[in-house]
């Protein structure tokens, strides 16, 4: 993972660049947003490792990559829902963290048998 910083953009710039079909600025904005989301997910997992305990670092990084990509696609589909009540990156961050919470819970219960749950 690279440690590049996301270019600072206003809300209007994020929206315009992400909607610029096929333009170089769209590709740059998408990559910046993907990097931002990946850092958010990795930070969340490092701050709350409980549900991912026992997974190898490579597995956690792959899950984070997948979640960042899924969050990015969801955000791109929902750009029209952004109301501008917060910074665009704050709005996008919530997508990534909510998806991370769901995945962490899924990982927690992934290898738990129904018989074991019923015994308790």
mmCIF file of N, CA, C and O in Angstrom, residues 1-7 28 30-43 57 61 64-65 68:
data_model
loop_
_atom_site.group_PDB
_atom_site.id
_atom_site.type_symbol
_atom_site.label_atom_id
_atom_site.label_comp_id
_atom_site.label_asym_id
_atom_site.label_seq_id
_atom_site.Cartn_x
_atom_site.Cartn_y
_atom_site.Cartn_z
ATOM 1 N N UNK A 1 0.843 -1.182 0.000
ATOM 2 C CA UNK A 1 0.000 0.000 0.000
ATOM 3 C C UNK A 1 0.886 1.241 0.000
ATOM 4 O O UNK A 1 1.854 1.323 0.729
ATOM 5 N N UNK A 2 0.504 2.215 -0.794
ATOM 6 C CA UNK A 2 1.273 3.451 -0.837
ATOM 7 C C UNK A 2 0.817 4.376 0.282
ATOM 8 O O UNK A 2 -0.274 4.251 0.805
ATOM 9 N N UNK A 3 1.662 5.310 0.621
ATOM 10 C CA UNK A 3 1.320 6.235 1.699
ATOM 11 C C UNK A 3 1.051 7.631 1.156
ATOM 12 O O UNK A 3 1.313 8.612 1.821
ATOM 13 N N UNK A 4 0.556 7.709 -0.062
ATOM 14 C CA UNK A 4 0.263 9.012 -0.648
ATOM 15 C C UNK A 4 -0.936 9.638 0.041
ATOM 16 O O UNK A 4 -1.846 8.961 0.494
ATOM 17 N N UNK A 5 -0.922 10.958 0.116
ATOM 18 C CA UNK A 5 -2.044 11.679 0.727
ATOM 19 C C UNK A 5 -3.078 11.989 -0.343
ATOM 20 O O UNK A 5 -2.751 12.238 -1.490
ATOM 21 N N UNK A 6 -4.320 11.974 0.082
ATOM 22 C CA UNK A 6 -5.416 12.301 -0.821
ATOM 23 C C UNK A 6 -5.375 13.790 -1.108
ATOM 24 O O UNK A 6 -5.211 14.606 -0.200
ATOM 25 N N UNK A 7 -5.523 14.121 -2.383
ATOM 26 C CA UNK A 7 -5.560 15.528 -2.787
ATOM 27 C C UNK A 7 -6.756 16.199 -2.111
ATOM 28 O O UNK A 7 -7.841 15.638 -2.049
ATOM 29 N N UNK A 28 -8.182 10.103 -11.444
ATOM 30 C CA UNK A 28 -7.399 10.555 -10.289
ATOM 31 C C UNK A 28 -8.274 10.639 -9.044
ATOM 32 O O UNK A 28 -7.860 10.215 -7.956
ATOM 33 N N UNK A 30 -11.064 8.969 -8.433
ATOM 34 C CA UNK A 30 -11.431 7.612 -8.026
ATOM 35 C C UNK A 30 -10.275 6.956 -7.275
ATOM 36 O O UNK A 30 -10.484 6.339 -6.225
ATOM 37 N N UNK A 31 -9.070 7.095 -7.777
ATOM 38 C CA UNK A 31 -7.913 6.498 -7.092
ATOM 39 C C UNK A 31 -7.665 7.155 -5.743
ATOM 40 O O UNK A 31 -7.381 6.479 -4.758
ATOM 41 N N UNK A 32 -7.790 8.477 -5.667
ATOM 42 C CA UNK A 32 -7.632 9.169 -4.382
ATOM 43 C C UNK A 32 -8.674 8.691 -3.383
ATOM 44 O O UNK A 32 -8.358 8.444 -2.211
ATOM 45 N N UNK A 33 -9.913 8.560 -3.838
ATOM 46 C CA UNK A 33 -10.979 8.113 -2.947
ATOM 47 C C UNK A 33 -10.752 6.672 -2.512
ATOM 48 O O UNK A 33 -10.926 6.336 -1.341
ATOM 49 N N UNK A 34 -10.316 5.816 -3.424
ATOM 50 C CA UNK A 34 -10.036 4.420 -3.070
ATOM 51 C C UNK A 34 -8.938 4.346 -2.013
ATOM 52 O O UNK A 34 -9.052 3.618 -1.031
ATOM 53 N N UNK A 35 -7.880 5.122 -2.185
ATOM 54 C CA UNK A 35 -6.795 5.152 -1.198
ATOM 55 C C UNK A 35 -7.288 5.651 0.160
ATOM 56 O O UNK A 35 -6.923 5.114 1.199
ATOM 57 N N UNK A 36 -8.111 6.669 0.143
ATOM 58 C CA UNK A 36 -8.680 7.221 1.378
ATOM 59 C C UNK A 36 -9.514 6.158 2.090
ATOM 60 O O UNK A 36 -9.388 5.961 3.303
ATOM 61 N N UNK A 37 -10.366 5.473 1.339
ATOM 62 C CA UNK A 37 -11.221 4.437 1.926
ATOM 63 C C UNK A 37 -10.392 3.278 2.459
ATOM 64 O O UNK A 37 -10.692 2.739 3.541
ATOM 65 N N UNK A 38 -9.358 2.894 1.741
ATOM 66 C CA UNK A 38 -8.492 1.808 2.196
ATOM 67 C C UNK A 38 -7.821 2.177 3.516
ATOM 68 O O UNK A 38 -7.794 1.377 4.451
ATOM 69 N N UNK A 39 -7.303 3.397 3.608
ATOM 70 C CA UNK A 39 -6.688 3.835 4.870
ATOM 71 C C UNK A 39 -7.709 3.853 5.996
ATOM 72 O O UNK A 39 -7.402 3.475 7.128
ATOM 73 N N UNK A 40 -8.929 4.270 5.703
ATOM 74 C CA UNK A 40 -9.977 4.298 6.727
ATOM 75 C C UNK A 40 -10.278 2.895 7.241
ATOM 76 O O UNK A 40 -10.389 2.673 8.449
ATOM 77 N N UNK A 41 -10.414 1.948 6.329
ATOM 78 C CA UNK A 41 -10.715 0.569 6.717
ATOM 79 C C UNK A 41 -9.556 -0.031 7.507
ATOM 80 O O UNK A 41 -9.766 -0.649 8.562
ATOM 81 N N UNK A 42 -8.338 0.153 7.044
ATOM 82 C CA UNK A 42 -7.185 -0.382 7.763
ATOM 83 C C UNK A 42 -7.049 0.243 9.149
ATOM 84 O O UNK A 42 -6.729 -0.444 10.128
ATOM 85 N N UNK A 43 -7.316 1.541 9.253
ATOM 86 C CA UNK A 43 -7.278 2.192 10.557
ATOM 87 C C UNK A 43 -8.349 1.605 11.470
ATOM 88 O O UNK A 43 -8.093 1.301 12.637
ATOM 89 N N UNK A 57 -2.101 -11.007 8.698
ATOM 90 C CA UNK A 57 -2.051 -9.619 8.206
ATOM 91 C C UNK A 57 -2.444 -9.550 6.724
ATOM 92 O O UNK A 57 -3.168 -8.652 6.319
ATOM 93 N N UNK A 61 -5.455 -7.349 5.129
ATOM 94 C CA UNK A 61 -5.215 -6.387 4.053
ATOM 95 C C UNK A 61 -6.085 -6.691 2.834
ATOM 96 O O UNK A 61 -6.590 -5.768 2.193
ATOM 97 N N UNK A 64 -9.544 -5.589 3.629
ATOM 98 C CA UNK A 64 -9.580 -4.129 3.561
ATOM 99 C C UNK A 64 -9.624 -3.643 2.113
ATOM 100 O O UNK A 64 -10.390 -2.722 1.784
ATOM 101 N N UNK A 65 -8.829 -4.260 1.242
ATOM 102 C CA UNK A 65 -8.849 -3.896 -0.183
ATOM 103 C C UNK A 65 -10.245 -4.128 -0.768
ATOM 104 O O UNK A 65 -10.766 -3.280 -1.497
ATOM 105 N N UNK A 68 -12.733 -1.547 0.631
ATOM 106 C CA UNK A 68 -12.515 -0.223 0.038
ATOM 107 C C UNK A 68 -13.096 -0.177 -1.368
ATOM 108 O O UNK A 68 -13.752 0.806 -1.753
#
